[in-house]
Amino acid sequence: MEREKNSYQKIYEVVKQIPRGKVATYGQVAALAGNRRWARVVGYALHVNPDPEQIPCYRVVNREGRLSEAFVFGGINQQKLLLEADGISVEDGAVNLEKYQWKKTVC
DNA sequence: GTTGTGACACATT
DNA sequence: AAATGTGCCACAA
């Protein structure tokens, strides 16, 4: 009798495992969570964001390395501040995925 | 129980 | 090259 929301739990686990100074895309998180198609569910999971203190949604960006304009947990500006606080350079609300995309480095 | 929407990604036109 | 449509899963009404 497992608790439902297994999907969400998985997503939260992945997002919480994002190292400091890196960002992950929805597709990346979804793929690590089990299925890439969950990209949408990932967005929704972060939308509910039951644990914003342990789920750095600001480290989760879309495919373009850019956050959604609908981002509403303090304003897109907050995201920039948080990412810069992690040592990530933010350009117009977007980051260089080539440099900051979390690659789940085995080491 | 069905329909519609959604913080996305990919393929096709 | 850009824009559009489709697919996937989960939740709300």
PDB file of C-alpha atoms (C1' of nucleotides) in Angstrom:
ATOM      1  CA  MET A   1       0.000   0.000   0.000  1.00  0.00           C
ATOM      2  CA  GLU A   2       2.364   2.536  -1.234  1.00  0.00           C
ATOM      3  CA  ARG A   3       1.475   6.131  -1.028  1.00  0.00           C
ATOM      4  CA  GLU A   4       0.339   7.546  -4.317  1.00  0.00           C
ATOM      5  CA  LYS A   5       2.230  10.382  -5.945  1.00  0.00           C
ATOM      6  CA  ASN A   6       5.137   8.057  -6.589  1.00  0.00           C
ATOM      7  CA  SER A   7       5.865  10.105  -9.645  1.00  0.00           C
ATOM      8  CA  TYR A   8       6.119  13.315  -7.744  1.00  0.00           C
ATOM      9  CA  GLN A   9       8.289  11.697  -5.122  1.00  0.00           C
ATOM     10  CA  LYS A  10      10.676  10.549  -7.823  1.00  0.00           C
ATOM     11  CA  ILE A  11      10.824  13.975  -9.353  1.00  0.00           C
ATOM     12  CA  TYR A  12      11.485  15.624  -6.035  1.00  0.00           C
ATOM     13  CA  GLU A  13      14.270  13.161  -5.380  1.00  0.00           C
ATOM     14  CA  VAL A  14      15.950  14.043  -8.639  1.00  0.00           C
ATOM     15  CA  VAL A  15      15.546  17.774  -8.239  1.00  0.00           C
ATOM     16  CA  LYS A  16      16.832  17.651  -4.698  1.00  0.00           C
ATOM     17  CA  GLN A  17      19.905  15.861  -5.950  1.00  0.00           C
ATOM     18  CA  ILE A  18      20.914  18.687  -8.222  1.00  0.00           C
ATOM     19  CA  PRO A  19      24.349  19.842  -7.042  1.00  0.00           C
ATOM     20  CA  ARG A  20      24.934  23.463  -6.189  1.00  0.00           C
ATOM     21  CA  GLY A  21      26.062  25.600  -9.063  1.00  0.00           C
ATOM     22  CA  LYS A  22      24.271  23.520 -11.698  1.00  0.00           C
ATOM     23  CA  VAL A  23      20.900  23.442 -13.338  1.00  0.00           C
ATOM     24  CA  ALA A  24      18.816  20.693 -14.885  1.00  0.00           C
ATOM     25  CA  THR A  25      16.179  20.777 -17.568  1.00  0.00           C
ATOM     26  CA  TYR A  26      12.698  19.395 -17.167  1.00  0.00           C
ATOM     27  CA  GLY A  27      13.489  16.733 -19.713  1.00  0.00           C
ATOM     28  CA  GLN A  28      16.630  15.827 -17.845  1.00  0.00           C
ATOM     29  CA  VAL A  29      14.844  15.527 -14.538  1.00  0.00           C
ATOM     30  CA  ALA A  30      11.979  13.674 -16.158  1.00  0.00           C
ATOM     31  CA  ALA A  31      14.395  11.259 -17.807  1.00  0.00           C
ATOM     32  CA  LEU A  32      16.202  10.648 -14.541  1.00  0.00           C
ATOM     33  CA  ALA A  33      12.881  10.249 -12.802  1.00  0.00           C
ATOM     34  CA  GLY A  34      12.025   7.466 -15.187  1.00  0.00           C
ATOM     35  CA  ASN A  35      10.461   8.910 -18.311  1.00  0.00           C
ATOM     36  CA  ARG A  36      11.234  11.940 -20.378  1.00  0.00           C
ATOM     37  CA  ARG A  37       7.540  12.396 -21.096  1.00  0.00           C
ATOM     38  CA  TRP A  38       7.109  13.420 -17.515  1.00  0.00           C
ATOM     39  CA  ALA A  39       8.556  16.797 -18.412  1.00  0.00           C
ATOM     40  CA  ARG A  40       5.095  18.224 -18.001  1.00  0.00           C
ATOM     41  CA  VAL A  41       4.509  16.403 -14.779  1.00  0.00           C
ATOM     42  CA  VAL A  42       7.839  17.711 -13.547  1.00  0.00           C
ATOM     43  CA  GLY A  43       6.671  21.234 -14.207  1.00  0.00           C
ATOM     44  CA  TYR A  44       3.485  20.533 -12.316  1.00  0.00           C
ATOM     45  CA  ALA A  45       5.371  18.845  -9.503  1.00  0.00           C
ATOM     46  CA  LEU A  46       7.501  21.926  -9.069  1.00  0.00           C
ATOM     47  CA  HIS A  47       4.422  24.042  -9.434  1.00  0.00           C
ATOM     48  CA  VAL A  48       2.944  22.534  -6.302  1.00  0.00           C
ATOM     49  CA  ASN A  49       6.410  22.640  -4.797  1.00  0.00           C
ATOM     50  CA  PRO A  50       5.550  21.206  -1.370  1.00  0.00           C
ATOM     51  CA  ASP A  51       9.131  21.696  -0.181  1.00  0.00           C
ATOM     52  CA  PRO A  52      10.626  24.813  -1.761  1.00  0.00           C
ATOM     53  CA  GLU A  53      13.374  24.701   0.820  1.00  0.00           C
ATOM     54  CA  GLN A  54      14.579  21.355  -0.434  1.00  0.00           C
ATOM     55  CA  ILE A  55      13.351  21.572  -3.970  1.00  0.00           C
ATOM     56  CA  PRO A  56      15.323  24.346  -5.673  1.00  0.00           C
ATOM     57  CA  CYS A  57      12.897  24.876  -8.526  1.00  0.00           C
ATOM     58  CA  TYR A  58      15.053  27.750  -9.667  1.00  0.00           C
ATOM     59  CA  ARG A  59      17.679  25.177 -10.583  1.00  0.00           C
ATOM     60  CA  VAL A  60      15.210  23.528 -12.899  1.00  0.00           C
ATOM     61  CA  VAL A  61      14.952  25.202 -16.256  1.00  0.00           C
ATOM     62  CA  ASN A  62      13.363  24.343 -19.548  1.00  0.00           C
ATOM     63  CA  ARG A  63      15.179  23.101 -22.624  1.00  0.00           C
ATOM     64  CA  GLU A  64      16.472  26.559 -23.425  1.00  0.00           C
ATOM     65  CA  GLY A  65      17.980  27.012 -20.018  1.00  0.00           C
ATOM     66  CA  ARG A  66      15.341  29.605 -19.452  1.00  0.00           C
ATOM     67  CA  LEU A  67      12.649  29.741 -16.821  1.00  0.00           C
ATOM     68  CA  SER A  68       9.000  30.133 -17.430  1.00  0.00           C
ATOM     69  CA  GLU A  69       7.543  33.584 -17.246  1.00  0.00           C
ATOM     70  CA  ALA A  70       4.781  32.131 -15.185  1.00  0.00           C
ATOM     71  CA  PHE A  71       7.401  31.440 -12.578  1.00  0.00           C
ATOM     72  CA  VAL A  72       5.752  32.779  -9.480  1.00  0.00           C
ATOM     73  CA  PHE A  73       7.655  32.212  -6.279  1.00  0.00           C
ATOM     74  CA  GLY A  74       9.080  35.646  -5.840  1.00  0.00           C
ATOM     75  CA  GLY A  75       9.504  36.719  -9.442  1.00  0.00           C
ATOM     76  CA  ILE A  76      11.892  35.798 -12.221  1.00  0.00           C
ATOM     77  CA  ASN A  77      14.288  38.196 -10.612  1.00  0.00           C
ATOM     78  CA  GLN A  78      14.419  35.965  -7.580  1.00  0.00           C
ATOM     79  CA  GLN A  79      15.534  33.140  -9.788  1.00  0.00           C
ATOM     80  CA  LYS A  80      18.466  35.146 -11.043  1.00  0.00           C
ATOM     81  CA  LEU A  81      19.499  36.002  -7.516  1.00  0.00           C
ATOM     82  CA  LEU A  82      19.256  32.406  -6.388  1.00  0.00           C
ATOM     83  CA  LEU A  83      21.208  31.090  -9.352  1.00  0.00           C
ATOM     84  CA  GLU A  84      23.889  33.708  -8.928  1.00  0.00           C
ATOM     85  CA  ALA A  85      23.990  32.792  -5.274  1.00  0.00           C
ATOM     86  CA  ASP A  86      24.897  29.311  -6.478  1.00  0.00           C
ATOM     87  CA  GLY A  87      27.640  30.685  -8.680  1.00  0.00           C
ATOM     88  CA  ILE A  88      25.678  30.539 -11.917  1.00  0.00           C
ATOM     89  CA  SER A  89      25.763  33.395 -14.363  1.00  0.00           C
ATOM     90  CA  VAL A  90      22.298  34.333 -15.504  1.00  0.00           C
ATOM     91  CA  GLU A  91      21.655  36.106 -18.764  1.00  0.00           C
ATOM     92  CA  ASP A  92      18.229  37.608 -19.140  1.00  0.00           C
ATOM     93  CA  GLY A  93      16.763  34.829 -17.056  1.00  0.00           C
ATOM     94  CA  ALA A  94      18.680  32.186 -18.972  1.00  0.00           C
ATOM     95  CA  VAL A  95      21.859  30.271 -18.221  1.00  0.00           C
ATOM     96  CA  ASN A  96      24.445  28.573 -20.406  1.00  0.00           C
ATOM     97  CA  LEU A  97      23.302  24.995 -20.392  1.00  0.00           C
ATOM     98  CA  GLU A  98      26.625  24.047 -21.903  1.00  0.00           C
ATOM     99  CA  LYS A  99      28.248  25.250 -18.736  1.00  0.00           C
ATOM    100  CA  TYR A 100      25.695  24.797 -16.034  1.00  0.00           C
ATOM    101  CA  GLN A 101      23.439  21.973 -17.153  1.00  0.00           C
ATOM    102  CA  TRP A 102      23.747  19.211 -14.585  1.00  0.00           C
ATOM    103  CA  LYS A 103      25.110  16.184 -16.363  1.00  0.00           C
ATOM    104  CA  LYS A 104      24.645  13.739 -13.529  1.00  0.00           C
ATOM    105  CA  THR A 105      28.386  13.292 -13.540  1.00  0.00           C
ATOM    106  CA  VAL A 106      29.112   9.866 -12.229  1.00  0.00           C
ATOM    107  CA  CYS A 107      31.802  11.476 -10.158  1.00  0.00           C
TER     108      CYS A 107
ATOM    109  C1'  DG B   1     -16.218   9.170 -15.455  1.00  0.00           C
ATOM    110  C1'  DT B   2     -15.062  12.640 -18.914  1.00  0.00           C
ATOM    111  C1'  DT B   3     -13.023  16.917 -20.531  1.00  0.00           C
ATOM    112  C1'  DG B   4      -9.548  20.454 -20.349  1.00  0.00           C
ATOM    113  C1'  DT B   5      -5.428  22.465 -18.917  1.00  0.00           C
ATOM    114  C1'  DG B   6      -0.458  22.652 -17.821  1.00  0.00           C
ATOM    115  C1'  DA B   7       6.438  25.845 -14.824  1.00  0.00           C
ATOM    116  C1'  DC B   8       7.736  20.702 -21.436  1.00  0.00           C
ATOM    117  C1'  DA B   9      10.025  18.096 -25.384  1.00  0.00           C
ATOM    118  C1'  DC B  10      10.245  16.384 -29.914  1.00  0.00           C
ATOM    119  C1'  DA B  11       8.862  15.818 -34.737  1.00  0.00           C
ATOM    120  C1'  DT B  12       7.087  17.683 -38.709  1.00  0.00           C
ATOM    121  C1'  DT B  13       5.545  21.284 -41.902  1.00  0.00           C
TER     122       DT B  13
ATOM    123  C1'  DA C   1      15.242  28.891 -39.947  1.00  0.00           C
ATOM    124  C1'  DA C   2      10.775  29.413 -37.315  1.00  0.00           C
ATOM    125  C1'  DA C   3       6.179  28.058 -36.133  1.00  0.00           C
ATOM    126  C1'  DT C   4       2.789  24.595 -35.325  1.00  0.00           C
ATOM    127  C1'  DG C   5       1.033  20.215 -33.816  1.00  0.00           C
ATOM    128  C1'  DT C   6       1.330  16.141 -31.289  1.00  0.00           C
ATOM    129  C1'  DG C   7       2.490  13.079 -27.206  1.00  0.00           C
ATOM    130  C1'  DC C   8       2.919  12.078 -22.430  1.00  0.00           C
ATOM    131  C1'  DC C   9       1.304  12.111 -17.529  1.00  0.00           C
ATOM    132  C1'  DA C  10      -1.171  14.040 -13.628  1.00  0.00           C
ATOM    133  C1'  DC C  11      -4.580  17.031 -11.486  1.00  0.00           C
ATOM    134  C1'  DA C  12      -8.921  20.213 -11.269  1.00  0.00           C
ATOM    135  C1'  DA C  13     -13.708  21.111 -12.354  1.00  0.00           C
TER     136       DA C  13
END
